[in-house]
mmCIF file of C-alpha atoms in Angstrom:
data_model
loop_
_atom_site.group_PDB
_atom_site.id
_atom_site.type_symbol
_atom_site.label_atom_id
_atom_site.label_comp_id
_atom_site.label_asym_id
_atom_site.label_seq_id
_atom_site.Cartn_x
_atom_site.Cartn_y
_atom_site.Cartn_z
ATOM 1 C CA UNK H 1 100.890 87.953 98.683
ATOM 2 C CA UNK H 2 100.507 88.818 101.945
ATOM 3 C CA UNK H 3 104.088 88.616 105.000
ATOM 4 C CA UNK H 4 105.111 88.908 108.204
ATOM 5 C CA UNK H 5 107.056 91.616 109.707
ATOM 6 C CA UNK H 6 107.756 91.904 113.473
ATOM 7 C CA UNK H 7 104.894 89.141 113.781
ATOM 8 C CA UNK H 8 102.334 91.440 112.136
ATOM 9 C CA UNK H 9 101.074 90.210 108.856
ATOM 10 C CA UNK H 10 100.584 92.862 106.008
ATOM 11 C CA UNK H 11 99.372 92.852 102.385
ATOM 12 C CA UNK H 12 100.914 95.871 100.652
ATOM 13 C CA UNK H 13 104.616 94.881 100.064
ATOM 14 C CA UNK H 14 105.232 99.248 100.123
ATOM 15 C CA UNK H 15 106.243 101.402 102.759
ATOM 16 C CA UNK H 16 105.764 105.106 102.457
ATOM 17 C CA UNK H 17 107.219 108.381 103.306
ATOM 18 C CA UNK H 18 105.501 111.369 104.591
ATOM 19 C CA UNK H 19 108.202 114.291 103.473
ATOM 20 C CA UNK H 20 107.809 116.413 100.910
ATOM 21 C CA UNK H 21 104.080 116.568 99.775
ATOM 22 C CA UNK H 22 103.016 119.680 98.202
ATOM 23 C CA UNK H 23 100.091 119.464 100.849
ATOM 24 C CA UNK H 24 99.019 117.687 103.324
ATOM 25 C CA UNK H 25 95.854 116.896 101.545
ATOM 26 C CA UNK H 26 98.233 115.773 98.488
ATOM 27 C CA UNK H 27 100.045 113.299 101.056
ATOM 28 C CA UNK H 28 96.878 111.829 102.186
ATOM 29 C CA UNK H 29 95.269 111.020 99.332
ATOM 30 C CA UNK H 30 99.011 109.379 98.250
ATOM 31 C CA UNK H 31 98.475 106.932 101.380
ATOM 32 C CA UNK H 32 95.492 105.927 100.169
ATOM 33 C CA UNK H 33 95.991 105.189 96.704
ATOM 34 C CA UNK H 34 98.945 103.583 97.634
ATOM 35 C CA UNK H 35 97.194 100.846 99.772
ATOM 36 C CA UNK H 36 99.987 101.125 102.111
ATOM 37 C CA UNK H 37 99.914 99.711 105.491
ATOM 38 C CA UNK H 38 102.932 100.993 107.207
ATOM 39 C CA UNK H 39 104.205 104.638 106.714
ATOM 40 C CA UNK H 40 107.280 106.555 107.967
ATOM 41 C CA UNK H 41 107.433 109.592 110.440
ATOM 42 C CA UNK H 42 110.278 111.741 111.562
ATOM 43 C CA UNK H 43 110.332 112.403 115.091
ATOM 44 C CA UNK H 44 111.620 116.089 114.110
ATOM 45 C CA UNK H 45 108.411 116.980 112.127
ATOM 46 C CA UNK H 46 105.964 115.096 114.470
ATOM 47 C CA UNK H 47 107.491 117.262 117.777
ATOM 48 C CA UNK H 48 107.756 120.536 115.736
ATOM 49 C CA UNK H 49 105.207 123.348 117.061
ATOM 50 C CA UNK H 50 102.917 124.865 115.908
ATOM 51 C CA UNK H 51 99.250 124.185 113.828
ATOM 52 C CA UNK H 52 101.192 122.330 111.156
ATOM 53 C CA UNK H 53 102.473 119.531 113.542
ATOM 54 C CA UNK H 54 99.025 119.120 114.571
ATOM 55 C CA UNK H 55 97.836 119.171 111.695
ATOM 56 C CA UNK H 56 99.977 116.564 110.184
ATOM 57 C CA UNK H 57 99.100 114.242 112.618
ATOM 58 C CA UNK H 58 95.662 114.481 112.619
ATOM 59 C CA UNK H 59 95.705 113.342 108.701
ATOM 60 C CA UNK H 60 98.258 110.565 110.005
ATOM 61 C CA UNK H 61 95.444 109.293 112.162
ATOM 62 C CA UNK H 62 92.450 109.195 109.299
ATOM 63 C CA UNK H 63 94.557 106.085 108.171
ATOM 64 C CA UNK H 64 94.579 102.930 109.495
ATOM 65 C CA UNK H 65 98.506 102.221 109.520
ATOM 66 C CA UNK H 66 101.909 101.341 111.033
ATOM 67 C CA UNK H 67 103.961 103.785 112.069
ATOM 68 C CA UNK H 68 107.592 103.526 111.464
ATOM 69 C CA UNK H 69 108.808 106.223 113.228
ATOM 70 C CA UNK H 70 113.325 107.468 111.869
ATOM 71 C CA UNK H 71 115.869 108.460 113.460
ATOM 72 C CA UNK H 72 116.660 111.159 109.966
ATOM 73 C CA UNK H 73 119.136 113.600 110.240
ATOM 74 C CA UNK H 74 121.120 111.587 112.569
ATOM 75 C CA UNK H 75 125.332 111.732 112.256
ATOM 76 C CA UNK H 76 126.001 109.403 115.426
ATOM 77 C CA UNK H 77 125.113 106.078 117.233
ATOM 78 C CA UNK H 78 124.110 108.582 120.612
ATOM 79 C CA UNK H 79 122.067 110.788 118.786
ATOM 80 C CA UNK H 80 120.565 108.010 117.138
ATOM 81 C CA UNK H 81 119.308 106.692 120.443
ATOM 82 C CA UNK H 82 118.213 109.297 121.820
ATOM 83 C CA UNK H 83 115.804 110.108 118.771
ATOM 84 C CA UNK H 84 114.430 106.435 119.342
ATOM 85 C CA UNK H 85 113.880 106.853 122.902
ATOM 86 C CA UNK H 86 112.257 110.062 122.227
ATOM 87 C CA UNK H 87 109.680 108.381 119.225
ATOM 88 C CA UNK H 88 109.130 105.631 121.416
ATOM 89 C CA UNK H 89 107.468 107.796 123.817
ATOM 90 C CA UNK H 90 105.928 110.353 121.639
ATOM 91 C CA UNK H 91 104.831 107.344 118.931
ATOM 92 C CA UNK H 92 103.793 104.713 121.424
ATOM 93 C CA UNK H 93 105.410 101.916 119.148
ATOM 94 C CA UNK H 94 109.061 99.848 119.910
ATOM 95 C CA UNK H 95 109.953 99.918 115.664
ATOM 96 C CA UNK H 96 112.293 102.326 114.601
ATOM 97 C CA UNK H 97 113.570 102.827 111.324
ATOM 98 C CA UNK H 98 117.636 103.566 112.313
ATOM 99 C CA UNK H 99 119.423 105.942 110.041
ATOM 100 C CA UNK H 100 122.726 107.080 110.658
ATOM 101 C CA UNK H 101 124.756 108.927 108.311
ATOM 102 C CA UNK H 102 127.801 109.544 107.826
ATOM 103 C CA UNK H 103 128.269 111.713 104.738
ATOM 104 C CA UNK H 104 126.635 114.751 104.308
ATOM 105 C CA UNK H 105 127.101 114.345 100.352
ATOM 106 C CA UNK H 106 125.924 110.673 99.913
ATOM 107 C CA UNK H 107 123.727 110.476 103.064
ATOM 108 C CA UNK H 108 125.528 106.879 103.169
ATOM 109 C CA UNK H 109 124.700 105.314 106.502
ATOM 110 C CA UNK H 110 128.118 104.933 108.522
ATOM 111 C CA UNK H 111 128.405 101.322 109.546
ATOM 112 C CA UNK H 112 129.825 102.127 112.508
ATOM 113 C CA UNK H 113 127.557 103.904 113.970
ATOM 114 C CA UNK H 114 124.771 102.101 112.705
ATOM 115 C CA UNK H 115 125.899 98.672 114.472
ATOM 116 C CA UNK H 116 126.094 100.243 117.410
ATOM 117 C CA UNK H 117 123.008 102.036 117.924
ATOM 118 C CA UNK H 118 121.177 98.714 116.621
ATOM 119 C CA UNK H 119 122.701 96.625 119.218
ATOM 120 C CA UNK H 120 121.947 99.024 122.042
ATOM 121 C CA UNK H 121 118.150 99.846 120.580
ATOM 122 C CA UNK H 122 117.733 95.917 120.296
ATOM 123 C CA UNK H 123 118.802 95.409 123.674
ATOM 124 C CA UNK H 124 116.415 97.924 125.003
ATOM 125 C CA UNK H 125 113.523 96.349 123.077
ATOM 126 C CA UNK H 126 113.438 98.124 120.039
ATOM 127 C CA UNK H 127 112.564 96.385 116.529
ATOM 128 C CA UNK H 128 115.314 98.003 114.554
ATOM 129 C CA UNK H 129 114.873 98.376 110.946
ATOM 130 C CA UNK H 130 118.338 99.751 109.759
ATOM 131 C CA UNK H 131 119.262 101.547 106.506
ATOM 132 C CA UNK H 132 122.350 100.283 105.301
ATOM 133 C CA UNK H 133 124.127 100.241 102.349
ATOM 134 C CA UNK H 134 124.159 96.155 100.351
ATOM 135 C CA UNK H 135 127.588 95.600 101.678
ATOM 136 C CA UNK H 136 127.005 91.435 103.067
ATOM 137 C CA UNK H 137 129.264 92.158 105.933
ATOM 138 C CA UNK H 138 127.495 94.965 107.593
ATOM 139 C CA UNK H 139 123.974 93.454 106.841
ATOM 140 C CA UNK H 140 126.037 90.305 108.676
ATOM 141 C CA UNK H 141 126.857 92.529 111.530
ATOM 142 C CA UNK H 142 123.576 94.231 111.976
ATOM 143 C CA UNK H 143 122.112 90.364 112.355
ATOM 144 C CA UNK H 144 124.435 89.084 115.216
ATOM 145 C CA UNK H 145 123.734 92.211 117.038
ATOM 146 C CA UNK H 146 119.877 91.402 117.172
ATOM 147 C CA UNK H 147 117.932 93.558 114.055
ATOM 148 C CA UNK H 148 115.298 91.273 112.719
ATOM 149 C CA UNK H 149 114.822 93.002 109.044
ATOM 150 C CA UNK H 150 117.226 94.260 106.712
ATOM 151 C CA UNK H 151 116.850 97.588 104.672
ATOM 152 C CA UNK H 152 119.628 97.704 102.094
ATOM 153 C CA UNK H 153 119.669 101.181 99.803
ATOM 154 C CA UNK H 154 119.088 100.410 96.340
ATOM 155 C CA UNK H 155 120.921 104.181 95.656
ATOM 156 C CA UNK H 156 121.805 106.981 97.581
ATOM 157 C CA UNK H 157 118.911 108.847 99.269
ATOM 158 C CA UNK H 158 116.792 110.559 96.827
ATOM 159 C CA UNK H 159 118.693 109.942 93.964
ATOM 160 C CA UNK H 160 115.990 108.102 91.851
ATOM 161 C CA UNK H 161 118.952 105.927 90.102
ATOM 162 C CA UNK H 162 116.916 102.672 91.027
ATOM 163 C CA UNK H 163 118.982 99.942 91.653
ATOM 164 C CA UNK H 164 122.701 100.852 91.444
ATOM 165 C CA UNK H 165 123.941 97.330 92.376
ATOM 166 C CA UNK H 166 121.675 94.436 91.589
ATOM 167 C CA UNK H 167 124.592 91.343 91.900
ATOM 168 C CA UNK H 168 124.773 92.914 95.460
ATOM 169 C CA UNK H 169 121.438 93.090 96.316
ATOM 170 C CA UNK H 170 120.836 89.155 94.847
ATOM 171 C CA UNK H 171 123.704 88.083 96.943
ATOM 172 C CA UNK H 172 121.754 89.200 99.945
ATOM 173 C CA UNK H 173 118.478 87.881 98.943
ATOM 174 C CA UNK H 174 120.536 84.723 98.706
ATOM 175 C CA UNK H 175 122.365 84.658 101.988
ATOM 176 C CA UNK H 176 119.123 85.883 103.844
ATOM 177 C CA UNK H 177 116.270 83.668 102.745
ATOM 178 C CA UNK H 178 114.192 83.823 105.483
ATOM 179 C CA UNK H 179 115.004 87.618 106.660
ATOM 180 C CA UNK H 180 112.428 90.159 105.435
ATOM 181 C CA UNK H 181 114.498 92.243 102.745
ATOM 182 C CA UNK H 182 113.272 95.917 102.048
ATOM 183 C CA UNK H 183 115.154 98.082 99.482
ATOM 184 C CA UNK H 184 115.153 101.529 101.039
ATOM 185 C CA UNK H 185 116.433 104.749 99.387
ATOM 186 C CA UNK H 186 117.150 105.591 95.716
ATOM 187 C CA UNK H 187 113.650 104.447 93.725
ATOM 188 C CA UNK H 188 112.777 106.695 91.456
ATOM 189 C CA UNK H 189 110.602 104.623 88.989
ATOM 190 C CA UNK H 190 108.066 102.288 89.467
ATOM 191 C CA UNK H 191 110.365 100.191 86.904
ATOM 192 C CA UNK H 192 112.841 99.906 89.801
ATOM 193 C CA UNK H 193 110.899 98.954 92.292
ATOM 194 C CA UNK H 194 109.774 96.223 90.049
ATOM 195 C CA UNK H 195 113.217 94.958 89.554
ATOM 196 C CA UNK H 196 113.915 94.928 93.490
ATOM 197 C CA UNK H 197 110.775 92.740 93.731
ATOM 198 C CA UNK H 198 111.850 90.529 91.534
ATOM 199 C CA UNK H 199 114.774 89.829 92.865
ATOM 200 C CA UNK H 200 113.005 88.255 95.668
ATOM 201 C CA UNK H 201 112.622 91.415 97.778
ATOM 202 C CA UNK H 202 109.678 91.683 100.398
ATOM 203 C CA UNK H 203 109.383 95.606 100.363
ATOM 204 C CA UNK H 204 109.931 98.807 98.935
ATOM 205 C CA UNK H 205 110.608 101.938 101.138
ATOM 206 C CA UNK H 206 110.159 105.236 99.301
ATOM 207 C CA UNK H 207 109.215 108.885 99.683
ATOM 208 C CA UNK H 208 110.446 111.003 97.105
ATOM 209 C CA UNK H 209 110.260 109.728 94.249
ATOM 210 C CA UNK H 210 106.069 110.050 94.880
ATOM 211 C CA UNK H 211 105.883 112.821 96.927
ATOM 212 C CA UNK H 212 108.025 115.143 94.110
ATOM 213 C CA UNK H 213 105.885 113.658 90.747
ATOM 214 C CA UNK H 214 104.271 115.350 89.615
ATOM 215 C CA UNK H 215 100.961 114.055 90.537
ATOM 216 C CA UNK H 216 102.218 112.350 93.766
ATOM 217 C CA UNK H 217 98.621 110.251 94.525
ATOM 218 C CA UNK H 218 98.774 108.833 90.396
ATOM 219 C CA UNK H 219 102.255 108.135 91.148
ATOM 220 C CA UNK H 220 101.491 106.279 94.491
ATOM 221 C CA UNK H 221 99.050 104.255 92.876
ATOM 222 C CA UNK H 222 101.578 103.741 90.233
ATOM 223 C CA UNK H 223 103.900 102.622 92.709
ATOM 224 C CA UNK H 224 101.735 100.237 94.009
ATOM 225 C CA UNK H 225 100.880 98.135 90.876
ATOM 226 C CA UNK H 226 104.691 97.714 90.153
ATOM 227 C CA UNK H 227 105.317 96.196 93.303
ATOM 228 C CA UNK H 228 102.250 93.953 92.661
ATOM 229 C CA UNK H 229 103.706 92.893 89.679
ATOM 230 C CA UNK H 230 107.127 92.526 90.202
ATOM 231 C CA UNK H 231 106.341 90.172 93.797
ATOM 232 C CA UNK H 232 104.030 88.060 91.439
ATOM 233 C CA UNK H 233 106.583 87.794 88.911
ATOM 234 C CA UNK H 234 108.842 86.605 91.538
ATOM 235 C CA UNK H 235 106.864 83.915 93.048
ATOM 236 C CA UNK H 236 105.543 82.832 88.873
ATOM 237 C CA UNK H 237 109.089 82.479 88.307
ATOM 238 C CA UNK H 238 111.630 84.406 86.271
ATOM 239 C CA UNK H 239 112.972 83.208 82.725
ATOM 240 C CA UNK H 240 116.824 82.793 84.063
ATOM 241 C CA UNK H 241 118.396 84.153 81.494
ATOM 242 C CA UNK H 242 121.396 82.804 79.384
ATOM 243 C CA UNK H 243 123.951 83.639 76.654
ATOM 244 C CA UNK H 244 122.253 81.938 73.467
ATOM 245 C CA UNK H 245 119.053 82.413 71.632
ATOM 246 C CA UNK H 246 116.776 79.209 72.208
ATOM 247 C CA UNK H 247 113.958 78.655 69.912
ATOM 248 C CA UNK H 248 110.208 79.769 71.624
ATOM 249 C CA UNK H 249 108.426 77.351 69.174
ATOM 250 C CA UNK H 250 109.832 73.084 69.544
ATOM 251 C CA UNK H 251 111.373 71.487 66.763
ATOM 252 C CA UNK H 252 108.912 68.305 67.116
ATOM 253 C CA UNK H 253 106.546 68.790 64.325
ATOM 254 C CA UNK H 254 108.203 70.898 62.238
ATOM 255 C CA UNK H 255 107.602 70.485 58.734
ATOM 256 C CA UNK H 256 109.999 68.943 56.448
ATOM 257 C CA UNK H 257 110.072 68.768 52.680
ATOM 258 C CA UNK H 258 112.502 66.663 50.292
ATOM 259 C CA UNK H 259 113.226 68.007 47.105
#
């Protein structure tokens, strides 16, 4: 089960968040359970002062992971950059997760902006991983200007609706075959991110939907076996399905009698 991403080669197909934890301790233990390999960082929290900054950190560093740092928070292509250049330093990695948004109500990415900052940030070395909405176009767009990975929303951020638009989603699996495809934004169930896997997905980026259960490290763990299931599912191969019944049992055999 194991692919590639930016030439690295990683088993766990999820990608977790670090907002939101009750405690620090809580989000730790949620890393773990979750077998992830690659977790998310915002730049904001990470340069904050204080004890807590450090201390946040220091737990970061107890796991052997990717970090992904994000540009959250950010309404415009400049500001965008700037946060990159800044986690570049401060991270020591060239990945960025891009966010750019440009409503305050849906926290849907602006295309716009999010083109542009990708094309700059790829042509300054940066592996861009961009949230975007599942419009084909933009996803199009954000290709030709040099991003490697696509990161389509399944739902608005944080809206644990799951996945809002799966003919959309299918249509890019479709048109990118060979592109690693992570749904990013709007899981709320381990049910979803099933579904997203089995659509052919490679990845699943969450944070809240663990980090606010509950019992966020049963819910990472949760998380975890979904995806499992749903990328095995994929690669067994999923019943199509279609409009009539059809019999599970054959006909040849079946017993006959004359009266």
């Amino acid at each position: 089960m194991t692919w590639e991403l930016d030439g690295n080669t990683f088993e766990s197909h999820l990608l977790l968040g670090t907002a939101r934890y009750p405690s620090l301790t809580t989000m730790s233990d949620a890393i773990t359970a979750s077998d992830t390999e690659i977790i998310t960082v915002s730049l904001r929290r990470e340069s904050s002062n204080g004890q807590f900054g450090e201390a946040f950190w220091n737990h970061i560093k107890q796991h052997d992971v990717h970090i992904l740092p994000n540009t959250a928070g950010c309404m415009s292509a400049k500001e965008a950059i700037t946060t990159a250049l800044m986690a570049r330093e401060v991270f020591d990695t060239h990945w960025i997760k891009l966010e750019v948004i440009g409503n305050d109500h849906t926290l849907q990415p602006n295309p716009f902006e999010l083109v542009s900052a990708a094309e700059e940030l790829s042509r300054q070395g940066f592996a861009v991983f961009p949230y975007t909405t599942d419009d084909l176009i933009v996803c199009e767009k954000l290709m030709e200007v040099g991003c490697h990975v696509l990161m389509p929303w399944g739902a608005p951020i944080g809206s644990g609706k799951g996945l809002m638009n799966p003919y959309a989603l299918r249509t890019l699996r479709s048109h990118f075959p060979n592109v690693p495809l992570i749904v990013d934004a709007g899981i709320g169930a381990p049910s979803h991110a099933c579904q997203a896997m089995e659509l052919g997905f490679d990845g699943i980026l969450l944070n809240t939907a663990v980090a606010q259960a509950n019992d966020p490290v049963a819910m990472a763990a949760a998380f975890k076996h979904a995806i499992e299931a749903g990328r095995t599912g994929y690669q067994a191969g999923i019943l199509p399905e279609q409009d009539f019944a059809q019999a599970s049992t054959p006909e040849l055999g079946k017993p006959f009698w004359h009266e």
